[in-house]
PDB file of C-alpha atoms in Angstrom:
ATOM      1  CA  UNK A 240      92.959 113.410  61.170  1.00 60.00           C
ATOM      2  CA  UNK A 241      96.080 116.612  60.933  1.00 58.00           C
ATOM      3  CA  UNK A 242      95.182 118.264  63.903  1.00 61.00           C
ATOM      4  CA  UNK A 243      94.510 114.247  65.941  1.00 55.00           C
ATOM      5  CA  UNK A 244      98.258 114.187  64.610  1.00 53.00           C
ATOM      6  CA  UNK A 245      99.441 117.862  65.394  1.00 57.00           C
ATOM      7  CA  UNK A 246      97.717 116.982  69.259  1.00 57.00           C
ATOM      8  CA  UNK A 247      99.545 113.675  69.909  1.00 54.00           C
ATOM      9  CA  UNK A 248     102.835 115.313  68.422  1.00 55.00           C
ATOM     10  CA  UNK A 249     102.243 118.597  70.580  1.00 54.00           C
ATOM     11  CA  UNK A 250     101.743 115.784  73.779  1.00 53.00           C
ATOM     12  CA  UNK A 251     104.782 113.656  72.506  1.00 51.00           C
ATOM     13  CA  UNK A 252     107.264 116.783  72.961  1.00 51.00           C
ATOM     14  CA  UNK A 253     105.658 118.098  76.262  1.00 50.00           C
ATOM     15  CA  UNK A 254     106.092 114.662  77.535  1.00 48.00           C
ATOM     16  CA  UNK A 255     109.323 114.045  76.054  1.00 47.00           C
ATOM     17  CA  UNK A 256     110.961 116.980  77.774  1.00 48.00           C
ATOM     18  CA  UNK A 257     108.832 116.712  81.257  1.00 47.00           C
ATOM     19  CA  UNK A 258     111.689 113.572  81.598  1.00 44.00           C
ATOM     20  CA  UNK A 259     114.627 114.380  79.721  1.00 42.00           C
ATOM     21  CA  UNK A 260     117.816 113.474  82.305  1.00 43.00           C
ATOM     22  CA  UNK A 261     118.402 116.204  85.068  1.00 41.00           C
ATOM     23  CA  UNK A 262     122.735 115.079  84.009  1.00 43.00           C
ATOM     24  CA  UNK A 263     121.882 116.877  80.446  1.00 40.00           C
ATOM     25  CA  UNK A 264     123.261 120.439  80.464  1.00 40.00           C
ATOM     26  CA  UNK A 265     121.444 123.332  79.706  1.00 39.00           C
ATOM     27  CA  UNK A 266     123.150 125.970  76.685  1.00 41.00           C
ATOM     28  CA  UNK A 267     124.129 127.910  80.090  1.00 43.00           C
ATOM     29  CA  UNK A 268     126.094 125.685  81.916  1.00 48.00           C
ATOM     30  CA  UNK A 269     129.569 125.929  81.933  1.00 55.00           C
ATOM     31  CA  UNK A 270     131.857 124.719  84.623  1.00 56.00           C
ATOM     32  CA  UNK A 271     134.850 127.045  84.146  1.00 54.00           C
ATOM     33  CA  UNK A 272     137.435 126.548  87.607  1.00 56.00           C
ATOM     34  CA  UNK A 273     134.152 125.067  89.390  1.00 59.00           C
ATOM     35  CA  UNK A 274     132.238 128.367  88.695  1.00 57.00           C
ATOM     36  CA  UNK A 275     129.021 128.199  86.955  1.00 55.00           C
ATOM     37  CA  UNK A 276     129.515 130.065  83.870  1.00 52.00           C
ATOM     38  CA  UNK A 277     126.856 131.352  81.259  1.00 51.00           C
ATOM     39  CA  UNK A 278     126.962 131.379  77.687  1.00 50.00           C
ATOM     40  CA  UNK A 279     125.958 134.484  77.145  1.00 47.00           C
ATOM     41  CA  UNK A 280     129.130 136.518  78.597  1.00 49.00           C
ATOM     42  CA  UNK A 281     131.126 133.610  76.732  1.00 49.00           C
ATOM     43  CA  UNK A 282     130.142 133.721  73.560  1.00 51.00           C
ATOM     44  CA  UNK A 283     129.027 137.185  72.795  1.00 48.00           C
ATOM     45  CA  UNK A 284     126.728 137.016  70.342  1.00 47.00           C
ATOM     46  CA  UNK A 285     124.934 140.200  69.208  1.00 43.00           C
ATOM     47  CA  UNK A 286     120.984 140.443  70.217  1.00 45.00           C
ATOM     48  CA  UNK A 287     119.424 142.116  67.494  1.00 47.00           C
ATOM     49  CA  UNK A 288     120.944 143.441  64.268  1.00 55.00           C
ATOM     50  CA  UNK A 289     120.804 147.027  65.384  1.00 61.00           C
ATOM     51  CA  UNK A 290     122.710 146.741  68.442  1.00 65.00           C
ATOM     52  CA  UNK A 291     127.158 146.897  67.580  1.00 72.00           C
ATOM     53  CA  UNK A 292     128.656 143.991  68.480  1.00 72.00           C
ATOM     54  CA  UNK A 293     130.579 143.649  71.916  1.00 74.00           C
ATOM     55  CA  UNK A 294     134.768 143.485  70.385  1.00 79.00           C
ATOM     56  CA  UNK A 295     135.407 144.569  73.847  1.00 82.00           C
ATOM     57  CA  UNK A 296     134.956 141.697  76.174  1.00 88.00           C
ATOM     58  CA  UNK A 297     135.614 138.773  74.098  1.00 92.00           C
ATOM     59  CA  UNK A 298     139.060 136.303  74.517  1.00 95.00           C
ATOM     60  CA  UNK A 299     141.357 137.324  73.044  1.00 96.00           C
ATOM     61  CA  UNK A 300     143.949 134.375  71.385  1.00 96.00           C
ATOM     62  CA  UNK A 301     147.958 135.922  71.742  1.00 96.00           C
ATOM     63  CA  UNK A 302     150.332 134.330  69.724  1.00 97.00           C
ATOM     64  CA  UNK A 303     154.430 134.841  69.801  1.00 96.00           C
ATOM     65  CA  UNK A 304     154.612 133.793  66.037  1.00 96.00           C
ATOM     66  CA  UNK A 305     151.607 133.165  63.724  1.00 97.00           C
ATOM     67  CA  UNK A 306     153.559 131.425  61.257  1.00 98.00           C
ATOM     68  CA  UNK A 307     156.095 129.116  61.619  1.00 97.00           C
ATOM     69  CA  UNK A 308     159.589 128.108  59.036  1.00 97.00           C
ATOM     70  CA  UNK A 309     160.151 124.232  59.587  1.00 97.00           C
ATOM     71  CA  UNK A 310     162.840 124.836  56.871  1.00 97.00           C
ATOM     72  CA  UNK A 311     163.993 122.253  53.728  1.00 97.00           C
ATOM     73  CA  UNK A 312     163.314 118.582  54.828  1.00 97.00           C
ATOM     74  CA  UNK A 313     162.681 114.869  53.125  1.00 95.00           C
ATOM     75  CA  UNK A 314     159.869 113.640  51.954  1.00 94.00           C
ATOM     76  CA  UNK A 315     158.203 112.188  54.207  1.00 94.00           C
ATOM     77  CA  UNK A 316     159.275 113.695  57.175  1.00 96.00           C
ATOM     78  CA  UNK A 317     157.025 114.406  59.384  1.00 97.00           C
ATOM     79  CA  UNK A 318     156.508 118.108  60.664  1.00 97.00           C
ATOM     80  CA  UNK A 319     155.436 118.997  64.130  1.00 97.00           C
ATOM     81  CA  UNK A 320     154.997 122.000  65.125  1.00 98.00           C
ATOM     82  CA  UNK A 321     153.242 124.073  68.713  1.00 98.00           C
ATOM     83  CA  UNK A 322     152.228 127.174  68.338  1.00 98.00           C
ATOM     84  CA  UNK A 323     152.068 128.581  72.748  1.00 98.00           C
ATOM     85  CA  UNK A 324     149.387 131.157  73.552  1.00 98.00           C
ATOM     86  CA  UNK A 325     147.780 133.186  76.024  1.00 98.00           C
ATOM     87  CA  UNK A 326     144.382 133.849  76.000  1.00 97.00           C
ATOM     88  CA  UNK A 327     144.468 137.555  76.862  1.00 96.00           C
ATOM     89  CA  UNK A 328     140.889 138.389  76.516  1.00 95.00           C
ATOM     90  CA  UNK A 329     138.615 139.459  78.952  1.00 95.00           C
ATOM     91  CA  UNK A 330     136.299 136.191  78.611  1.00 95.00           C
ATOM     92  CA  UNK A 331     137.323 131.816  78.697  1.00 96.00           C
ATOM     93  CA  UNK A 332     138.529 131.367  75.024  1.00 97.00           C
ATOM     94  CA  UNK A 333     136.433 128.583  73.634  1.00 97.00           C
ATOM     95  CA  UNK A 334     138.176 127.172  70.492  1.00 97.00           C
ATOM     96  CA  UNK A 335     135.291 125.261  69.229  1.00 97.00           C
ATOM     97  CA  UNK A 336     137.351 123.903  65.174  1.00 97.00           C
ATOM     98  CA  UNK A 337     140.928 123.696  64.331  1.00 97.00           C
ATOM     99  CA  UNK A 338     141.651 122.579  60.881  1.00 96.00           C
ATOM    100  CA  UNK A 339     143.563 122.977  57.882  1.00 95.00           C
ATOM    101  CA  UNK A 340     143.320 122.538  54.008  1.00 92.00           C
ATOM    102  CA  UNK A 341     144.410 118.903  53.810  1.00 90.00           C
ATOM    103  CA  UNK A 342     144.002 115.626  55.552  1.00 92.00           C
ATOM    104  CA  UNK A 343     148.371 115.869  55.466  1.00 94.00           C
ATOM    105  CA  UNK A 344     148.231 118.569  58.645  1.00 95.00           C
ATOM    106  CA  UNK A 345     146.646 117.700  61.347  1.00 96.00           C
ATOM    107  CA  UNK A 346     145.494 119.708  63.929  1.00 97.00           C
ATOM    108  CA  UNK A 347     145.323 119.197  67.766  1.00 97.00           C
ATOM    109  CA  UNK A 348     144.180 122.578  70.049  1.00 97.00           C
ATOM    110  CA  UNK A 349     142.348 122.610  73.979  1.00 97.00           C
ATOM    111  CA  UNK A 350     138.500 120.736  73.822  1.00 96.00           C
ATOM    112  CA  UNK A 351     137.507 122.637  77.646  1.00 96.00           C
ATOM    113  CA  UNK A 352     137.822 126.313  78.019  1.00 97.00           C
ATOM    114  CA  UNK A 353     141.297 128.490  78.665  1.00 97.00           C
ATOM    115  CA  UNK A 354     140.331 130.955  81.216  1.00 97.00           C
ATOM    116  CA  UNK A 355     141.512 134.694  81.751  1.00 96.00           C
ATOM    117  CA  UNK A 356     145.341 135.473  82.100  1.00 97.00           C
ATOM    118  CA  UNK A 357     145.570 131.109  81.350  1.00 97.00           C
ATOM    119  CA  UNK A 358     147.400 128.903  78.108  1.00 98.00           C
ATOM    120  CA  UNK A 359     146.912 126.622  75.807  1.00 97.00           C
ATOM    121  CA  UNK A 360     148.462 124.533  72.348  1.00 98.00           C
ATOM    122  CA  UNK A 361     147.789 124.483  68.766  1.00 98.00           C
ATOM    123  CA  UNK A 362     150.300 121.537  67.539  1.00 98.00           C
ATOM    124  CA  UNK A 363     149.957 120.648  64.595  1.00 97.00           C
ATOM    125  CA  UNK A 364     152.051 117.535  62.189  1.00 97.00           C
ATOM    126  CA  UNK A 365     152.349 117.356  58.661  1.00 97.00           C
ATOM    127  CA  UNK A 366     153.403 114.408  56.374  1.00 96.00           C
ATOM    128  CA  UNK A 367     155.025 115.382  53.514  1.00 95.00           C
ATOM    129  CA  UNK A 368     154.867 111.962  51.671  1.00 94.00           C
ATOM    130  CA  UNK A 369     154.298 113.381  48.232  1.00 92.00           C
ATOM    131  CA  UNK A 370     154.396 116.734  49.004  1.00 93.00           C
ATOM    132  CA  UNK A 371     157.747 117.640  46.869  1.00 92.00           C
ATOM    133  CA  UNK A 372     158.934 122.417  46.307  1.00 95.00           C
ATOM    134  CA  UNK A 373     157.378 124.546  48.636  1.00 96.00           C
ATOM    135  CA  UNK A 374     154.967 124.296  50.931  1.00 96.00           C
ATOM    136  CA  UNK A 375     152.258 126.658  53.169  1.00 96.00           C
ATOM    137  CA  UNK A 376     149.967 125.374  55.091  1.00 96.00           C
ATOM    138  CA  UNK A 377     146.947 127.588  56.468  1.00 97.00           C
ATOM    139  CA  UNK A 378     145.338 125.924  59.389  1.00 98.00           C
ATOM    140  CA  UNK A 379     142.578 128.069  60.598  1.00 98.00           C
ATOM    141  CA  UNK A 380     140.993 128.005  64.293  1.00 97.00           C
ATOM    142  CA  UNK A 381     137.838 129.059  64.667  1.00 97.00           C
ATOM    143  CA  UNK A 382     136.956 130.543  68.292  1.00 96.00           C
ATOM    144  CA  UNK A 383     134.602 132.767  70.175  1.00 94.00           C
ATOM    145  CA  UNK A 384     137.400 135.848  69.471  1.00 93.00           C
ATOM    146  CA  UNK A 385     136.724 138.842  67.589  1.00 90.00           C
ATOM    147  CA  UNK A 386     137.562 137.789  64.852  1.00 91.00           C
ATOM    148  CA  UNK A 387     136.395 134.514  65.467  1.00 93.00           C
ATOM    149  CA  UNK A 388     138.729 132.761  62.817  1.00 96.00           C
ATOM    150  CA  UNK A 389     142.603 133.137  63.424  1.00 97.00           C
ATOM    151  CA  UNK A 390     145.116 131.337  61.163  1.00 97.00           C
ATOM    152  CA  UNK A 391     148.312 130.031  61.659  1.00 98.00           C
ATOM    153  CA  UNK A 392     150.862 129.086  58.844  1.00 98.00           C
ATOM    154  CA  UNK A 393     153.489 125.924  58.594  1.00 97.00           C
ATOM    155  CA  UNK A 394     156.043 127.020  55.782  1.00 97.00           C
ATOM    156  CA  UNK A 395     158.457 124.889  54.046  1.00 97.00           C
ATOM    157  CA  UNK A 396     160.591 123.258  51.484  1.00 97.00           C
ATOM    158  CA  UNK A 397     160.136 119.419  50.774  1.00 96.00           C
ATOM    159  CA  UNK A 398     162.583 118.551  48.977  1.00 94.00           C
ATOM    160  CA  UNK A 399     161.930 116.373  45.690  1.00 87.00           C
ATOM    161  CA  UNK A 400     162.041 113.185  45.177  1.00 76.00           C
ATOM    162  CA  UNK A 401     165.001 111.174  43.841  1.00 69.00           C
TER     163      UNK A 401
END
């Protein structure tokens, strides 16, 4: 019975793979500026643990400043800041995630690959409702850079509620 179940499962898997949609993109099909680019040339993962990690031919996010000090604000103020950046690396930049430590800080970022020499922006909205005193909100960016994590900081003071 077990062999029959395995055979049926294998047939179903084979049948499903043969009729997959041509519209689906494979792992190696990413379009940048109307050119097909292989993921292997974008995301640099070592093939084996014995080979050195490629830290030169990767994307690189360059910011003018990674810290923004917004000063002193009243409680309930929405602080907005945009960090422009340039991909100064040697591969298209793919940002996979941007997040902060709490729901009061909401980031927005480009979802499309940023070509070499291209620019983009990370925008953050920080809701100061319920916050008091000095605040530091880190914003964590995960991308195909080396190292893969970049941190921005939004800092300032929220006056005490009266």
